[in-house]
Tab-separated table of C-alpha atoms and ligand atoms in Angstrom:
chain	number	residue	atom	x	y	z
A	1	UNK	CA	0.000	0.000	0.000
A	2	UNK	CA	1.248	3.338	-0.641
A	3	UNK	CA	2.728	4.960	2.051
A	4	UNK	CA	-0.107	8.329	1.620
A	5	UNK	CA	-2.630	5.958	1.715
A	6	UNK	CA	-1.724	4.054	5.580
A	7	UNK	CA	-1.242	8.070	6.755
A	8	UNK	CA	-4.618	8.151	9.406
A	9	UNK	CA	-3.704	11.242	10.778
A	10	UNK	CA	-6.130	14.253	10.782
A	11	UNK	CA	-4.963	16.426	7.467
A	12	UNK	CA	-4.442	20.189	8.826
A	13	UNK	CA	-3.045	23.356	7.126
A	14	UNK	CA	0.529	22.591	8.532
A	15	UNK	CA	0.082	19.339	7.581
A	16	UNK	CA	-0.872	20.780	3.769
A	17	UNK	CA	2.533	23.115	3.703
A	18	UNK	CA	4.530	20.111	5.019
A	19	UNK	CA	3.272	18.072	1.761
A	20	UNK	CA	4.492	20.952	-0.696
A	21	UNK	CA	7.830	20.944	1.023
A	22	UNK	CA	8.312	17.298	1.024
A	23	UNK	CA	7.302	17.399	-2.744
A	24	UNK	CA	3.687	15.030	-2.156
A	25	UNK	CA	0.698	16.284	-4.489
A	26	UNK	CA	-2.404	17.116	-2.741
A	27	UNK	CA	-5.620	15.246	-3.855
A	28	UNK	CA	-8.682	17.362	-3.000
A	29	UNK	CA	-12.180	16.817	-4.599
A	30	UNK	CA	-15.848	18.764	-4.183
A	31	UNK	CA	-18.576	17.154	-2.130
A	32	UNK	CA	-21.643	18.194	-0.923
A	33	UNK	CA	-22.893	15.543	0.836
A	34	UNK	CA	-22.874	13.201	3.952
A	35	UNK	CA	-22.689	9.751	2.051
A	36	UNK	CA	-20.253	10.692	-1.066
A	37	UNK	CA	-17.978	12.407	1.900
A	38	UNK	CA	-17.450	9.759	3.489
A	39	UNK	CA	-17.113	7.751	0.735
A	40	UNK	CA	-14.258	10.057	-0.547
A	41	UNK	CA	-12.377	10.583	2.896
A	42	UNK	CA	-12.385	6.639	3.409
A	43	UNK	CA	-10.455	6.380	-0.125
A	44	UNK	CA	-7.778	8.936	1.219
A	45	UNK	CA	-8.845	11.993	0.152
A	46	UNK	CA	-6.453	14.862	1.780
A	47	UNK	CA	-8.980	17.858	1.262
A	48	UNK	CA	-12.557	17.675	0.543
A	49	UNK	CA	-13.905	21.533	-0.975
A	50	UNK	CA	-17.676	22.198	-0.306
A	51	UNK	CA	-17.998	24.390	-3.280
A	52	UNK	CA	-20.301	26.603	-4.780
A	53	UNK	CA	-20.368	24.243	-7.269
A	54	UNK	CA	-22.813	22.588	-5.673
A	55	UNK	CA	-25.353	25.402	-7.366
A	56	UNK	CA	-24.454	23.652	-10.278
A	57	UNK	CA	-24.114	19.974	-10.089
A	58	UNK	CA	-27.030	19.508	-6.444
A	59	UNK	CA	-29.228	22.659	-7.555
A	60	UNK	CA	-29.224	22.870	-11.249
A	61	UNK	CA	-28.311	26.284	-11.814
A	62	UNK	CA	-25.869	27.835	-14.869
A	63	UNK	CA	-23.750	29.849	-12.493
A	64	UNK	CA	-22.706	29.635	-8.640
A	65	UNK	CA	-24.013	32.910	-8.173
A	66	UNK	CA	-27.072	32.096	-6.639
A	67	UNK	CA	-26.002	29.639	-3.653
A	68	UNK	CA	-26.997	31.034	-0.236
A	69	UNK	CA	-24.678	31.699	2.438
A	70	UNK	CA	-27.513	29.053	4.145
A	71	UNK	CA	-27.249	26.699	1.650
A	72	UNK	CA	-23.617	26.226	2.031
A	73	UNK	CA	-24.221	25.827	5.851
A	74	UNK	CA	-26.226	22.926	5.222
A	75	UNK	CA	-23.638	21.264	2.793
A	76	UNK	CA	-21.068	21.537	4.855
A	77	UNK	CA	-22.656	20.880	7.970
A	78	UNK	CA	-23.460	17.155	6.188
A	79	UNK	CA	-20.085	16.770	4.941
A	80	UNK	CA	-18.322	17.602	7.884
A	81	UNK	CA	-20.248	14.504	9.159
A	82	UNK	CA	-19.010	11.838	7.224
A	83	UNK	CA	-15.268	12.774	7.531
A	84	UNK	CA	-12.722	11.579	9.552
A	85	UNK	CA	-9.024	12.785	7.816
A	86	UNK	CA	-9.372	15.245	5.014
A	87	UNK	CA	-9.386	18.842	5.551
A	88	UNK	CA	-12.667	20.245	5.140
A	89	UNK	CA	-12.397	23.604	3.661
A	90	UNK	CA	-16.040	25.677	2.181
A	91	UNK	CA	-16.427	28.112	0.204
A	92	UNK	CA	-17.833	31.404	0.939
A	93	UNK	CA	-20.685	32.026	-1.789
A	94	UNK	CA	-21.005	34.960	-4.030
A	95	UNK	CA	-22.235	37.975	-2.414
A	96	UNK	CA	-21.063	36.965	1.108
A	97	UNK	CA	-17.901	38.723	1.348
A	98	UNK	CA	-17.405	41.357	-1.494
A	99	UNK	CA	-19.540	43.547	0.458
A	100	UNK	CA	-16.945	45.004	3.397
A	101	UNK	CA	-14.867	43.231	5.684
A	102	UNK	CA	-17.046	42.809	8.406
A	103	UNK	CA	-19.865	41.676	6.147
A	104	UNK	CA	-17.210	38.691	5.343
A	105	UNK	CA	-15.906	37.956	9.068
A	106	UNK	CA	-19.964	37.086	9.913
A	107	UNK	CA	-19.883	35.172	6.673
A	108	UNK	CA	-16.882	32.816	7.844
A	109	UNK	CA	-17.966	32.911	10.917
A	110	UNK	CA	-21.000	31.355	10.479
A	111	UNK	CA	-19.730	28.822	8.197
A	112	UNK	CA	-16.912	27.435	11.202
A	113	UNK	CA	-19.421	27.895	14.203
A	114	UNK	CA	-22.388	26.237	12.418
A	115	UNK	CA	-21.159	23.739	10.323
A	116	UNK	CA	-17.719	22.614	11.930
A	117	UNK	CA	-15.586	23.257	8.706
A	118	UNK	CA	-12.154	24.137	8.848
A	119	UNK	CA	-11.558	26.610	6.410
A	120	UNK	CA	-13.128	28.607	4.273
A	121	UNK	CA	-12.257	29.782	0.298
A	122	UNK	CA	-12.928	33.108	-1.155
A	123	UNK	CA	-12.453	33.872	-4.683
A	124	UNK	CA	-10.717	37.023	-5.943
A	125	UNK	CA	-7.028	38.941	-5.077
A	126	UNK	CA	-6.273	43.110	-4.444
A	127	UNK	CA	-10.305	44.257	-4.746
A	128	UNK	CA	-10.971	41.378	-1.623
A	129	UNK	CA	-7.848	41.957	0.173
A	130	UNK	CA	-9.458	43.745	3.468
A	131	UNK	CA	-12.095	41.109	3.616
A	132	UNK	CA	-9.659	38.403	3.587
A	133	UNK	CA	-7.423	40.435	6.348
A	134	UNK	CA	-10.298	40.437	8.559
A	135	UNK	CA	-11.476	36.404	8.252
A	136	UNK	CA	-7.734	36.060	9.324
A	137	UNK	CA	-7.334	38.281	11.769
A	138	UNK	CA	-9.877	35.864	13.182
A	139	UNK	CA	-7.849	32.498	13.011
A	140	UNK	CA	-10.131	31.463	10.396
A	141	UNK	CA	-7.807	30.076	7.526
A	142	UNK	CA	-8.378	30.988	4.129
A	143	UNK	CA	-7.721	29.271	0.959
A	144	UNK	CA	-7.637	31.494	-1.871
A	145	UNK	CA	-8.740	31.229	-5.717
A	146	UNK	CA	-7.291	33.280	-8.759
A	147	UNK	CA	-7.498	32.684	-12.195
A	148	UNK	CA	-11.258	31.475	-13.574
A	149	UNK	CA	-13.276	32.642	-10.435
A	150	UNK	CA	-17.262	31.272	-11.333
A	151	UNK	CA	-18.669	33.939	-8.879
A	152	UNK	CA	-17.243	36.699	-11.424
A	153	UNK	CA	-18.520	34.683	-14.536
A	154	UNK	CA	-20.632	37.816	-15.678
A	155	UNK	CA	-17.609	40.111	-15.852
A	156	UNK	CA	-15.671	37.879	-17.513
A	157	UNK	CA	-18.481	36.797	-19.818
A	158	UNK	CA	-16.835	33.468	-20.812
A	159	UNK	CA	-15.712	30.748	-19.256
A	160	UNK	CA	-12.341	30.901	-21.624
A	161	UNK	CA	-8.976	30.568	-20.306
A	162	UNK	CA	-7.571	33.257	-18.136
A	163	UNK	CA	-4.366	34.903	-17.929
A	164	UNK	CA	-3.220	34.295	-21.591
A	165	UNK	CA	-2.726	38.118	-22.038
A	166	UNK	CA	0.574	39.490	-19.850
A	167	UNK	CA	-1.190	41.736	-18.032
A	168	UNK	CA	-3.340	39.810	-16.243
A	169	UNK	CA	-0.132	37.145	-15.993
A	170	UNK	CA	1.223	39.874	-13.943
A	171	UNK	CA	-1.799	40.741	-11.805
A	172	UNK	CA	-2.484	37.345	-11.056
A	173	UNK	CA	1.340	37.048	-9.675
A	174	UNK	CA	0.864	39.552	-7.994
A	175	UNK	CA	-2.190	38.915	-6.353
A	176	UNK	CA	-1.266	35.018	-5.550
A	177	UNK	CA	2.349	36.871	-3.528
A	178	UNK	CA	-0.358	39.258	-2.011
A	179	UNK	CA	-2.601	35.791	-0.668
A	180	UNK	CA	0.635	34.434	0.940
A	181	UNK	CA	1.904	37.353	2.052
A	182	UNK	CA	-1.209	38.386	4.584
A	183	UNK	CA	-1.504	34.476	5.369
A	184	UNK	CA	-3.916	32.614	3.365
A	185	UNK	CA	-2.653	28.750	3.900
A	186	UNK	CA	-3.308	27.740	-0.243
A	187	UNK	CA	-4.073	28.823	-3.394
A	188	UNK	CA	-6.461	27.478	-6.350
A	189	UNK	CA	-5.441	28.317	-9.438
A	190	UNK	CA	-8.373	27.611	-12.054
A	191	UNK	CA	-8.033	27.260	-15.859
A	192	UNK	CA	-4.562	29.681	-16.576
A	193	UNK	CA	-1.883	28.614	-18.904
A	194	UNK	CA	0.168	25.721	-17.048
A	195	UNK	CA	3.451	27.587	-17.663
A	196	UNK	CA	1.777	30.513	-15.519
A	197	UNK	CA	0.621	28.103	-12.748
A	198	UNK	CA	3.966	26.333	-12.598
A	199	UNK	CA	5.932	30.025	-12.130
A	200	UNK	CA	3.432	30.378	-9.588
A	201	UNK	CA	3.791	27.421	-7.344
A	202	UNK	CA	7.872	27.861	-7.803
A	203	UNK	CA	7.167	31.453	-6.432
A	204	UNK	CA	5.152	31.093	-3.824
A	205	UNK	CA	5.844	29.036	-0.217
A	206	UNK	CA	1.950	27.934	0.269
A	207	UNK	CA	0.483	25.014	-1.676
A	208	UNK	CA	-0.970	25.425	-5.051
A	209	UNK	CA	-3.794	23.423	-6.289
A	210	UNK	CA	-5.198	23.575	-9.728
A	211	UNK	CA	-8.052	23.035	-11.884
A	212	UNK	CA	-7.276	22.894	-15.302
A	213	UNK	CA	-3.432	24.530	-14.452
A	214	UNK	CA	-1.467	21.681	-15.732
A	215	UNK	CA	0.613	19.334	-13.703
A	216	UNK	CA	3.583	21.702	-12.437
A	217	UNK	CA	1.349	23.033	-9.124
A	218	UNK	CA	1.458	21.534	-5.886
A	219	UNK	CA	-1.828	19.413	-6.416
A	220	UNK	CA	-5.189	19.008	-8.014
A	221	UNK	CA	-9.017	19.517	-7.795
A	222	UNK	CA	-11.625	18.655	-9.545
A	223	UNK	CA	-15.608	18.760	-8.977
A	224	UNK	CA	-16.603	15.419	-8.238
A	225	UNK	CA	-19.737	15.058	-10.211
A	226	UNK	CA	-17.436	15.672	-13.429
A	227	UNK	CA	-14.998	13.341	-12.701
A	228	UNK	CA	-17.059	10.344	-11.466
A	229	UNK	CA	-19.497	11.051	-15.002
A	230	UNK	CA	-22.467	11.836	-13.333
A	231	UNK	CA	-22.664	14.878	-14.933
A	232	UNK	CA	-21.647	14.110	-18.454
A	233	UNK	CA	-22.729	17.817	-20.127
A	234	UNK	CA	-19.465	19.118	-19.083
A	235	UNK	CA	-15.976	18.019	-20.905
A	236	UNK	CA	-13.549	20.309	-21.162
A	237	UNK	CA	-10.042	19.984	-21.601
A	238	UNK	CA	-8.330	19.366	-18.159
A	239	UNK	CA	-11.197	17.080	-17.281
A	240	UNK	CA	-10.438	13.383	-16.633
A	241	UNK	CA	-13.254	10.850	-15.950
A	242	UNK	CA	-12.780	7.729	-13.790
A	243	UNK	CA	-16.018	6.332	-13.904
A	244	UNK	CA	-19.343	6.555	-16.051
A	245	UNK	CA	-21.788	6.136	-12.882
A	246	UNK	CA	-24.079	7.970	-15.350
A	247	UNK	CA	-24.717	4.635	-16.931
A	248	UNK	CA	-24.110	2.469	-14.280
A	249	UNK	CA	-26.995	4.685	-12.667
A	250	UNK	CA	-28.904	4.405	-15.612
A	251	UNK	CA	-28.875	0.799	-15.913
A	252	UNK	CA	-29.860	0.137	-12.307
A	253	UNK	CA	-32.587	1.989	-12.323
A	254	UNK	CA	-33.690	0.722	-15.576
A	255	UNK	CA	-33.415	-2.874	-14.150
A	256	UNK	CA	-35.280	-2.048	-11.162
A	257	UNK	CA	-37.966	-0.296	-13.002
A	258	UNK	CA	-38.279	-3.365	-15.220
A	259	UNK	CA	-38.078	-5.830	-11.999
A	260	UNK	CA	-41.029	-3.365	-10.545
A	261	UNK	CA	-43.148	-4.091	-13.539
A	262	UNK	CA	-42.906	-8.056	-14.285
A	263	UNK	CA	-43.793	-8.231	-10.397
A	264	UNK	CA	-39.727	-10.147	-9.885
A	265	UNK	CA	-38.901	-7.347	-7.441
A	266	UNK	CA	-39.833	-8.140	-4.285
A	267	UNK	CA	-39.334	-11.828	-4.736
A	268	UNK	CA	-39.968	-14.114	-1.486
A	269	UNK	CA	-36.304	-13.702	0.027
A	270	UNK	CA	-37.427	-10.194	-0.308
A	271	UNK	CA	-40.614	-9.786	1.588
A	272	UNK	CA	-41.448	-10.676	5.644
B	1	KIV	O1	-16.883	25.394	-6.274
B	1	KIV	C1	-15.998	24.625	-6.681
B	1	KIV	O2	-16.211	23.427	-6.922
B	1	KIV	C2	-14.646	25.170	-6.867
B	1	KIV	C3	-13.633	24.296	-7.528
B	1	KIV	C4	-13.880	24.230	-8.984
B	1	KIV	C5	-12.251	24.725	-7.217
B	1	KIV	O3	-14.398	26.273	-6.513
């Protein structure tokens, strides 16, 4: 067995910096639920995100925007639940900490108090800086997110790339030295040029994890739904599947449908 996979102990933010010094990827994956959480942390999972993303792949919606500051309560408070090891870290939806500082300490605060999480993530650089300050200043860690940030989908009008063009290179450098600087514990970098993300991790001391940033960061994420092919609509690029429980979902249900019908399901094993 590989030797990250008999580690029991409790992942923490040190423990996270200790892995990007000793050179070991991170594996961290979305869930938004009691049963898949504990499904994931049993297979050795080192940080499970509650994302917004759950707007998309639980609620149905196009964007993240509309996930409550309540609804993420809820997801985390039933994730939180079925974990044992990984670090659970939620993010703080849209409109819960642009606002003013203060406006985003409640936010966090919330989030730890009521559903035990351990960290939270907030998506932006210089224009959030104060707001991040503050969560800190209240020893709640913070995980940042540069690059493709979903919550500002209606600025950027496009889900393209970002950071092709140098200037935004440069501000998103800038902005990732700014995150370690004041104390955030890691970094997201979603869909930039992997030469960009790579310069990044090499320039900064706090672990790097991308989506759709290559291979040269310090680890990976990806929204569970995509990568277990429940939600087949989505495919880009960096996306890799490792199962097609679409089907396999599919078929079961077909089957018991079917079973239902021609009166084999319940057979007499099956009833008292
Ligand atoms: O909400 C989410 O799932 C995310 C990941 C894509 C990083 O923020």
């Amino acid at each position: 067995m590989a030797n990250y996979l008999q580690d029991q102990r409790k992942v923490t933010t040190h423990r996270l910096a200790e892995m990007k010094q000793r050179g070991e990827k991170i594996a961290m994956l979305t869930a938004y639920d009691y049963s898949m959480a504990r499904l994931i942390d049993e297979a050795g999972m080192d940080v499970i995100l509650v994302g917004d993303s759950a707007s998309n792949v639980m609620a149905g919606n196009m964007t993240t925007l509309p996930m409550t500051l309540d609804q993420m309560i809820y997801h985390a408070k039933s994730v939180v639940k079925g974990v044992k090891r990984a670090l659970v870290v939620c993010d703080l939806p849209f409109g819960s900490y642009q606002g003013n500082s203060k406006e985003a300490l409640a936010s966090a605060v919330r989030i730890m108090k009521e559903s035990h999480a351990e960290a939270v993530k907030m998506e932006g650089g210089s224009e959030i800086r104060e707001s991040i300050e503050r969560v800190l200043c209240a020893g709640i860690p913070v995980m940042g997110h540069l690059g493709l940030t979903p919550q500002s989908i209606n600025k950027f009008g496009t889900y393209a790339v970002r950071a092709k063009e140098e200037a935004e290179a440069n501000k998103l450098i800038e902005d990732a030295q700014m995150l370690e600087e004041i104390g955030c514990f890691a970094l997201v970098l979603e869909k930039i040029p992997a030469t960009l993300a790579t310069r990044v991790s090499q320039e900064v001391n706090i672990p790097v994890i991308g989506i759709g940033a290559g291979g040269g960061v310090d680890g990976q994420v990806l929204v569970m739904h995509d990568m277990l092919g429940i939600n087949k609509g989505f495919s880009p690029r960096f996306l890799r599947r490792y199962a097609d429980l679409s089907t396999i979902i599919n078929d079961a249900v077909a089957h018991y449908i079917d079973d239902v019908k021609t009166s084999d399901f319940p057979n007499e094993k099956e009833q008292y």
